Amino acid sequence: MRKISLSVMLLGFILVCQSLAAGPIRLNYANFPPASTFPCVQMERWKTEVQTRTGGKVEINTFPGGTLLGAKNMMDGVISGQADIGCLCMAYQPGRFVLTNASGLPLGIPDARTGSLALWDLYKKYSPEAFSKVRVLTMFTTAPANLMSRTPIRTLADIKGLDLRASGGAAEILRAWGANQVGMPMSATPEALQKGVVQGLFSSLEVLKDLAFAEQCKYVTMTNTVIYPFAVVMNMDRWNALPPDVQKVMDELAPEQSKWTGEYMDGHVRNAIEWSKKEHQVEFIELSADERKAWDGKLSPITEKWIEKHGKNSDFPAARIVEDIKTFIKKHNS
Ligand code: DTR
C-alpha cells in the first residue's frame, strides 16, 4: 500500500515537473488594423486579463496591423490555424455573417456599450452556424457611424455622388443617401484618403484621432445611424486542447470584455471629438430638422427589405431576429 502511494506521488511530481518544463501555453492573436486603434486596445486588455487570471499559465503574443492575418482572411486564417486567435470586423464579409450583421441594420443602437451587449445577447441566443468551426471569445460593436469628409455635407444634395468609404450595413446606408459608396477595410482607408480615391468615410469617430483622419477630414456630419459588429474567434483545436480552468477564465471574460470594449469605445469617441475640434478645428455639422427627416426617410425601407430577403429562407427567422435585437437594445440602453 505504501509502495503504491509513493509511486503515485512520484508520478504526480514528474507530471508537475514536465508541465513546468514545457512552460506556459503560448497563443498567437492576430489583428488587422494598427496598434493605436480600438480593436487592438481591446486585444491588449484581453491579453493582460487572461495572463493575470490564469496566473501566467497562458502567454499571448499579439500581432496588430495585419502582420499575421489581414482583415479579409482573419476567419479562415484562424480556422486553418495560421493564428490561434483573431479579431474580425463582420461587416467586411456581409454574406458570411448574415445573422450577427443584422446588428448593422439602422435599428437605433445609441452607443457602443449598448451595441456590444446587444450583439453578445444575439450571438448567445442563436449560436449562428457561421461560427461553428471556431470558439467565439467575445463580440463587440463600434459606436454609431458618422460622416467624415474633406468637403462639408449639410444636405442630401451635398452627399450625392460623393466617393465615400464604408463596408457592410453602413455601405448600404451610404448608397441609400446617394453617395458613391466605396468598400474597403479600415486598414486600407488612410491610403485611399491620402490618394484621393475617396473623399471621406462613414465610421465611428474615434478614428479621427487614432488614424489621424482629422488632419484630412475637416468636416463631420453627425448621423449616429449604425454600428459595425466585431468578433474575436479562436481555432477550435487549440481551444479544445486548453485545460478546463483556462477555458473557464476565457468564457467568463467574454461578456465582460464585450462591455469593457463598448465603454472604452464610447469614452474614446468623446475624447477624439474634443481633440479634433481643438487640435484640427474640425467642424461638427448637425443636420437641420428637415434634412434629418429626409435622411431618415431614405433608411426606413432598409430593415424591411432585409427581412423580406432573408425571410425567404424558412430556416432563418429574419423578423424574429430584428425584434430580438430591438429588445436587447432596450434591455441594455441605460
Ligand atoms: N467602422 C468600421 C470599424 C472600425 C471602426 N474603427 C475602427 C478602427 C480600426 C479598424 C476598424 C474600425 C470601419 O469603418 O471599418
Tab-separated table of C-alpha atoms and ligand atoms in Angstrom:
chain	number	residue	atom	x	y	z
A	1	MET	CA	0.000	0.000	0.000
A	2	ARG	CA	2.812	2.341	0.993
A	3	LYS	CA	4.649	1.421	-2.215
A	4	ILE	CA	1.605	2.376	-4.318
A	5	SER	CA	1.073	5.773	-2.680
A	6	LEU	CA	4.780	6.540	-3.072
A	7	SER	CA	4.664	5.762	-6.772
A	8	VAL	CA	1.503	7.891	-7.166
A	9	MET	CA	3.301	10.792	-5.500
A	10	LEU	CA	6.329	10.275	-7.705
A	11	LEU	CA	4.164	10.237	-10.816
A	12	GLY	CA	2.468	13.467	-9.700
A	13	PHE	CA	5.861	15.053	-9.097
A	14	ILE	CA	7.054	14.054	-12.584
A	15	LEU	CA	3.911	15.469	-14.208
A	16	VAL	CA	4.274	18.801	-12.403
A	17	CYS	CA	7.959	18.981	-13.421
A	18	GLN	CA	7.050	18.188	-17.024
A	19	SER	CA	4.388	20.890	-17.203
A	20	LEU	CA	6.757	23.442	-15.664
A	21	ALA	CA	9.487	22.464	-18.096
A	22	ALA	CA	7.046	22.798	-21.007
A	23	GLY	CA	6.450	26.428	-19.957
A	24	PRO	CA	3.265	28.438	-20.444
A	25	ILE	CA	0.700	27.772	-23.152
A	26	ARG	CA	1.566	30.224	-25.937
A	27	LEU	CA	-1.183	31.634	-28.134
A	28	ASN	CA	-0.846	33.933	-31.153
A	29	TYR	CA	-3.538	36.627	-31.504
A	30	ALA	CA	-3.892	38.348	-34.908
A	31	ASN	CA	-5.489	41.724	-35.591
A	32	PHE	CA	-5.830	43.698	-38.841
A	33	PRO	CA	-5.668	47.451	-38.004
A	34	PRO	CA	-2.787	49.461	-36.472
A	35	ALA	CA	-1.933	49.070	-32.774
A	36	SER	CA	-3.384	52.505	-31.883
A	37	THR	CA	-6.941	51.553	-32.868
A	38	PHE	CA	-9.673	50.213	-30.590
A	39	PRO	CA	-9.674	46.568	-31.838
A	40	CYS	CA	-6.006	46.381	-30.783
A	41	VAL	CA	-6.536	48.248	-27.494
A	42	GLN	CA	-9.171	45.679	-26.515
A	43	MET	CA	-6.808	42.881	-27.646
A	44	GLU	CA	-4.080	44.096	-25.261
A	45	ARG	CA	-6.574	44.378	-22.415
A	46	TRP	CA	-7.813	40.818	-23.023
A	47	LYS	CA	-4.225	39.564	-23.151
A	48	THR	CA	-3.390	41.153	-19.789
A	49	GLU	CA	-6.566	39.847	-18.163
A	50	VAL	CA	-6.052	36.287	-19.392
A	51	GLN	CA	-2.374	36.225	-18.411
A	52	THR	CA	-3.196	37.576	-14.945
A	53	ARG	CA	-6.288	35.470	-14.288
A	54	THR	CA	-4.541	32.244	-15.329
A	55	GLY	CA	-1.583	33.096	-13.079
A	56	GLY	CA	0.828	33.106	-16.010
A	57	LYS	CA	-0.305	29.707	-17.313
A	58	VAL	CA	-1.050	31.317	-20.667
A	59	GLU	CA	1.121	33.703	-22.656
A	60	ILE	CA	-0.420	35.660	-25.523
A	61	ASN	CA	1.627	37.104	-28.377
A	62	THR	CA	-0.248	39.863	-30.177
A	63	PHE	CA	0.122	40.751	-33.878
A	64	PRO	CA	-1.536	44.099	-34.739
A	65	GLY	CA	-1.509	45.801	-38.147
A	66	GLY	CA	-2.157	42.713	-40.281
A	67	THR	CA	1.298	41.267	-39.512
A	68	LEU	CA	-0.110	37.760	-39.061
A	69	LEU	CA	-3.539	37.885	-40.763
A	70	GLY	CA	-5.387	40.652	-42.645
A	71	ALA	CA	-8.954	41.971	-42.464
A	72	LYS	CA	-10.394	39.629	-45.083
A	73	ASN	CA	-8.616	36.338	-44.272
A	74	MET	CA	-8.963	36.576	-40.483
A	75	MET	CA	-11.738	33.981	-40.066
A	76	ASP	CA	-10.256	31.436	-42.481
A	77	GLY	CA	-6.767	32.005	-41.079
A	78	VAL	CA	-8.000	31.147	-37.583
A	79	ILE	CA	-9.971	28.125	-38.815
A	80	SER	CA	-6.878	26.761	-40.564
A	81	GLY	CA	-4.620	27.524	-37.571
A	82	GLN	CA	-2.394	30.254	-39.097
A	83	ALA	CA	-3.258	32.190	-35.947
A	84	ASP	CA	-4.717	30.775	-32.715
A	85	ILE	CA	-6.951	33.805	-32.151
A	86	GLY	CA	-8.165	36.549	-34.497
A	87	CYS	CA	-10.231	39.720	-34.326
A	88	LEU	CA	-12.521	40.399	-37.282
A	89	CYS	CA	-14.981	43.017	-38.423
A	90	MET	CA	-18.031	41.058	-39.541
A	91	ALA	CA	-19.249	43.927	-41.727
A	92	TYR	CA	-16.363	43.251	-44.129
A	93	GLN	CA	-17.994	39.912	-45.040
A	94	PRO	CA	-21.702	40.728	-45.145
A	95	GLY	CA	-22.805	37.438	-46.723
A	96	ARG	CA	-20.825	35.258	-44.346
A	97	PHE	CA	-22.157	36.598	-41.050
A	98	VAL	CA	-25.741	37.404	-42.011
A	99	LEU	CA	-27.281	36.858	-38.572
A	100	THR	CA	-24.825	38.872	-36.472
A	101	ASN	CA	-24.530	41.531	-39.191
A	102	ALA	CA	-28.243	42.209	-38.632
A	103	SER	CA	-26.978	44.336	-35.736
A	104	GLY	CA	-25.674	46.646	-38.501
A	105	LEU	CA	-29.211	47.490	-39.652
A	106	PRO	CA	-30.417	51.006	-38.749
A	107	LEU	CA	-32.195	49.933	-35.558
A	108	GLY	CA	-31.176	52.827	-33.327
A	109	ILE	CA	-28.255	51.457	-31.311
A	110	PRO	CA	-27.306	54.579	-29.309
A	111	ASP	CA	-23.739	53.738	-28.268
A	112	ALA	CA	-21.040	51.056	-28.346
A	113	ARG	CA	-21.795	49.739	-24.866
A	114	THR	CA	-25.426	49.024	-25.726
A	115	GLY	CA	-24.441	47.695	-29.165
A	116	SER	CA	-21.802	45.355	-27.758
A	117	LEU	CA	-24.051	43.844	-25.089
A	118	ALA	CA	-26.970	43.502	-27.534
A	119	LEU	CA	-24.697	41.764	-30.056
A	120	TRP	CA	-23.424	39.362	-27.392
A	121	ASP	CA	-27.013	38.513	-26.415
A	122	LEU	CA	-27.863	37.960	-30.080
A	123	TYR	CA	-24.904	35.625	-30.531
A	124	LYS	CA	-25.733	33.657	-27.367
A	125	LYS	CA	-29.369	33.281	-28.321
A	126	TYR	CA	-28.786	31.971	-31.861
A	127	SER	CA	-25.209	30.479	-31.885
A	128	PRO	CA	-25.049	31.078	-35.652
A	129	GLU	CA	-23.701	28.363	-37.939
A	130	ALA	CA	-21.098	30.833	-39.296
A	131	PHE	CA	-19.119	30.305	-36.056
A	132	SER	CA	-19.438	26.513	-35.797
A	133	LYS	CA	-15.782	25.931	-36.709
A	134	VAL	CA	-14.323	28.308	-34.097
A	135	ARG	CA	-14.712	29.211	-30.442
A	136	VAL	CA	-16.105	32.737	-30.020
A	137	LEU	CA	-14.166	34.571	-27.300
A	138	THR	CA	-16.139	37.818	-27.387
A	139	MET	CA	-18.112	40.196	-29.602
A	140	PHE	CA	-18.477	43.967	-29.546
A	141	THR	CA	-19.502	46.857	-31.755
A	142	THR	CA	-18.264	50.306	-32.660
A	143	ALA	CA	-20.099	53.451	-31.629
A	144	PRO	CA	-22.636	54.651	-34.252
A	145	ALA	CA	-21.143	55.821	-37.554
A	146	ASN	CA	-20.877	59.429	-38.713
A	147	LEU	CA	-19.589	61.046	-41.903
A	148	MET	CA	-16.032	62.373	-42.000
A	149	SER	CA	-15.281	64.298	-45.188
A	150	ARG	CA	-12.990	66.744	-46.949
A	151	THR	CA	-15.940	68.933	-48.009
A	152	PRO	CA	-18.922	69.880	-45.820
A	153	ILE	CA	-22.013	67.657	-46.079
A	154	ARG	CA	-25.093	69.545	-44.876
A	155	THR	CA	-27.769	68.241	-47.232
A	156	LEU	CA	-28.623	65.181	-49.307
A	157	ALA	CA	-27.536	67.246	-52.332
A	158	ASP	CA	-24.033	67.554	-50.804
A	159	ILE	CA	-23.599	63.788	-50.365
A	160	LYS	CA	-24.964	62.840	-53.791
A	161	GLY	CA	-22.293	61.137	-55.893
A	162	LEU	CA	-19.532	61.746	-53.324
A	163	ASP	CA	-16.926	58.930	-53.124
A	164	LEU	CA	-17.190	57.770	-49.529
A	165	ARG	CA	-15.859	54.642	-47.886
A	166	ALA	CA	-17.912	52.171	-45.794
A	167	SER	CA	-18.489	48.412	-45.522
A	168	GLY	CA	-21.388	46.078	-44.758
A	169	GLY	CA	-24.620	47.533	-43.359
A	170	ALA	CA	-23.100	51.009	-43.298
A	171	ALA	CA	-22.334	50.711	-47.025
A	172	GLU	CA	-25.985	50.175	-47.783
A	173	ILE	CA	-26.866	53.271	-45.816
A	174	LEU	CA	-24.401	55.404	-47.774
A	175	ARG	CA	-25.956	54.158	-51.011
A	176	ALA	CA	-29.446	54.992	-49.725
A	177	TRP	CA	-28.297	58.571	-49.133
A	178	GLY	CA	-26.994	58.763	-52.711
A	179	ALA	CA	-23.226	58.618	-52.074
A	180	ASN	CA	-20.911	56.683	-54.343
A	181	GLN	CA	-20.047	54.004	-51.801
A	182	VAL	CA	-16.559	52.504	-51.973
A	183	GLY	CA	-15.963	49.311	-49.973
A	184	MET	CA	-12.670	48.576	-48.225
A	185	PRO	CA	-11.486	47.630	-44.733
A	186	MET	CA	-10.479	50.383	-42.340
A	187	SER	CA	-6.841	49.291	-42.695
A	188	ALA	CA	-6.881	50.381	-46.376
A	189	THR	CA	-8.632	53.714	-45.741
A	190	PRO	CA	-5.715	56.015	-44.746
A	191	GLU	CA	-4.028	55.400	-48.105
A	192	ALA	CA	-7.295	55.740	-50.062
A	193	LEU	CA	-7.967	59.110	-48.409
A	194	GLN	CA	-4.407	60.245	-48.984
A	195	LYS	CA	-4.529	59.347	-52.663
A	196	GLY	CA	-7.958	60.920	-53.165
A	197	VAL	CA	-9.607	57.579	-54.047
A	198	VAL	CA	-12.272	58.547	-51.502
A	199	GLN	CA	-13.331	61.960	-50.212
A	200	GLY	CA	-14.284	60.709	-46.787
A	201	LEU	CA	-15.603	57.794	-44.779
A	202	PHE	CA	-18.540	56.624	-42.709
A	203	SER	CA	-17.426	55.187	-39.373
A	204	SER	CA	-17.282	55.687	-35.629
A	205	LEU	CA	-15.403	58.882	-34.802
A	206	GLU	CA	-12.511	57.614	-32.664
A	207	VAL	CA	-10.527	57.171	-35.920
A	208	LEU	CA	-10.374	60.990	-36.236
A	209	LYS	CA	-7.667	60.678	-33.616
A	210	ASP	CA	-6.408	57.080	-33.784
A	211	LEU	CA	-5.784	57.196	-37.536
A	212	ALA	CA	-5.338	60.991	-37.678
A	213	PHE	CA	-8.240	61.443	-40.114
A	214	ALA	CA	-8.890	64.848	-38.505
A	215	GLU	CA	-5.859	66.089	-40.442
A	216	GLN	CA	-7.632	65.450	-43.747
A	217	CYS	CA	-11.343	65.408	-42.962
A	218	LYS	CA	-12.197	68.859	-41.653
A	219	TYR	CA	-15.948	68.164	-41.573
A	220	VAL	CA	-18.020	65.684	-39.628
A	221	THR	CA	-21.747	65.279	-40.256
A	222	MET	CA	-23.491	63.745	-37.268
A	223	THR	CA	-25.867	60.988	-38.352
A	224	ASN	CA	-25.479	58.474	-35.488
A	225	THR	CA	-27.018	55.705	-37.516
A	226	VAL	CA	-25.345	52.291	-37.482
A	227	ILE	CA	-22.622	50.343	-35.747
A	228	TYR	CA	-20.097	47.849	-37.157
A	229	PRO	CA	-20.051	44.455	-35.374
A	230	PHE	CA	-16.811	42.632	-34.461
A	231	ALA	CA	-15.968	39.105	-33.251
A	232	VAL	CA	-12.903	37.553	-31.632
A	233	VAL	CA	-12.555	33.878	-32.508
A	234	MET	CA	-10.219	31.027	-31.583
A	235	ASN	CA	-9.077	27.959	-33.502
A	236	MET	CA	-11.220	25.025	-32.361
A	237	ASP	CA	-8.389	22.501	-31.882
A	238	ARG	CA	-6.379	24.989	-29.862
A	239	TRP	CA	-9.465	25.707	-27.744
A	240	ASN	CA	-10.148	22.006	-27.165
A	241	ALA	CA	-6.536	21.485	-26.085
A	242	LEU	CA	-6.759	24.145	-23.341
A	243	PRO	CA	-7.103	22.975	-19.723
A	244	PRO	CA	-10.644	23.456	-18.328
A	245	ASP	CA	-9.550	26.146	-15.851
A	246	VAL	CA	-8.125	28.265	-18.688
A	247	GLN	CA	-11.267	27.749	-20.773
A	248	LYS	CA	-13.308	28.900	-17.782
A	249	VAL	CA	-11.280	32.113	-17.460
A	250	MET	CA	-11.823	32.887	-21.161
A	251	ASP	CA	-15.532	32.063	-21.083
A	252	GLU	CA	-16.116	34.248	-18.042
A	253	LEU	CA	-14.226	37.080	-19.674
A	254	ALA	CA	-16.364	37.028	-22.852
A	255	PRO	CA	-19.343	39.233	-21.802
A	256	GLU	CA	-17.103	41.336	-19.579
A	257	GLN	CA	-14.752	42.065	-22.483
A	258	SER	CA	-17.732	42.975	-24.662
A	259	LYS	CA	-18.886	45.570	-22.130
A	260	TRP	CA	-15.359	46.846	-21.471
A	261	THR	CA	-14.721	47.405	-25.176
A	262	GLY	CA	-18.053	49.184	-25.692
A	263	GLU	CA	-17.363	51.514	-22.787
A	264	TYR	CA	-13.790	52.149	-23.903
A	265	MET	CA	-15.045	52.987	-27.395
A	266	ASP	CA	-17.734	55.408	-26.149
A	267	GLY	CA	-15.268	57.276	-23.954
A	268	HIS	CA	-12.629	57.368	-26.654
A	269	VAL	CA	-15.078	58.769	-29.235
A	270	ARG	CA	-15.812	61.653	-26.847
A	271	ASN	CA	-12.055	62.310	-26.483
A	272	ALA	CA	-11.480	62.169	-30.224
A	273	ILE	CA	-14.260	64.714	-30.874
A	274	GLU	CA	-12.812	67.198	-28.380
A	275	TRP	CA	-9.284	66.626	-29.685
A	276	SER	CA	-10.359	67.120	-33.333
A	277	LYS	CA	-12.099	70.416	-32.514
A	278	LYS	CA	-9.184	71.726	-30.505
A	279	GLU	CA	-6.194	70.469	-32.487
A	280	HIS	CA	-7.575	70.428	-36.026
A	281	GLN	CA	-10.540	72.823	-35.990
A	282	VAL	CA	-12.857	70.145	-37.368
A	283	GLU	CA	-16.416	71.406	-37.855
A	284	PHE	CA	-19.175	69.155	-36.468
A	285	ILE	CA	-22.361	69.565	-38.508
A	286	GLU	CA	-25.838	68.799	-37.123
A	287	LEU	CA	-28.457	68.213	-39.808
A	288	SER	CA	-31.404	70.612	-39.771
A	289	ALA	CA	-34.720	69.069	-38.688
A	290	ASP	CA	-35.993	68.958	-42.285
A	291	GLU	CA	-32.804	67.389	-43.566
A	292	ARG	CA	-32.823	64.832	-40.752
A	293	LYS	CA	-36.319	63.787	-41.736
A	294	ALA	CA	-35.280	63.393	-45.358
A	295	TRP	CA	-32.147	61.393	-44.421
A	296	ASP	CA	-34.066	59.100	-42.052
A	297	GLY	CA	-36.778	58.622	-44.668
A	298	LYS	CA	-34.215	57.095	-47.036
A	299	LEU	CA	-33.332	54.480	-44.409
A	300	SER	CA	-36.774	53.273	-43.454
A	301	PRO	CA	-37.083	50.599	-46.202
A	302	ILE	CA	-33.693	49.000	-45.419
A	303	THR	CA	-34.737	46.791	-42.492
A	304	GLU	CA	-37.950	45.690	-44.167
A	305	LYS	CA	-36.106	44.745	-47.326
A	306	TRP	CA	-33.603	42.760	-45.234
A	307	ILE	CA	-36.437	40.849	-43.542
A	308	GLU	CA	-38.078	40.192	-46.900
A	309	LYS	CA	-34.846	38.968	-48.477
A	310	HIS	CA	-33.635	36.710	-45.662
A	311	GLY	CA	-37.090	35.639	-44.500
A	312	LYS	CA	-37.487	33.712	-47.772
A	313	ASN	CA	-35.320	31.047	-46.174
A	314	SER	CA	-37.747	29.237	-43.882
A	315	ASP	CA	-34.897	28.201	-41.512
A	316	PHE	CA	-33.976	31.828	-40.899
A	317	PRO	CA	-36.348	33.751	-38.574
A	318	ALA	CA	-35.455	37.176	-40.020
A	319	ALA	CA	-38.327	39.152	-38.457
A	320	ARG	CA	-37.770	37.485	-35.064
A	321	ILE	CA	-34.056	38.349	-35.193
A	322	VAL	CA	-34.818	42.041	-35.796
A	323	GLU	CA	-37.348	42.049	-32.933
A	324	ASP	CA	-34.786	40.373	-30.649
A	325	ILE	CA	-32.145	42.970	-31.477
A	326	LYS	CA	-34.612	45.751	-30.646
A	327	THR	CA	-35.414	44.049	-27.329
A	328	PHE	CA	-31.717	43.624	-26.495
A	329	ILE	CA	-31.085	47.305	-27.305
A	330	LYS	CA	-33.862	48.336	-24.897
A	331	LYS	CA	-32.538	45.994	-22.210
A	332	HIS	CA	-29.016	47.449	-22.297
A	333	ASN	CA	-29.714	51.093	-23.127
A	334	SER	CA	-29.031	52.877	-19.877
B	1	DTR	N1	-16.344	51.405	-38.549
B	1	DTR	C1	-15.719	50.206	-39.042
B	1	DTR	C2	-14.949	49.520	-37.991
B	1	DTR	C3	-13.954	50.359	-37.308
B	1	DTR	C4	-14.169	51.461	-36.562
B	1	DTR	N2	-12.994	51.919	-36.036
B	1	DTR	C5	-12.008	51.099	-36.455
B	1	DTR	C6	-10.644	51.119	-36.241
B	1	DTR	C7	-9.881	50.139	-36.816
B	1	DTR	C8	-10.436	49.127	-37.588
B	1	DTR	C9	-11.790	49.080	-37.837
B	1	DTR	C10	-12.580	50.073	-37.257
B	1	DTR	C11	-14.972	50.527	-40.246
B	1	DTR	O1	-15.167	51.636	-40.699
B	1	DTR	O2	-14.278	49.688	-40.789
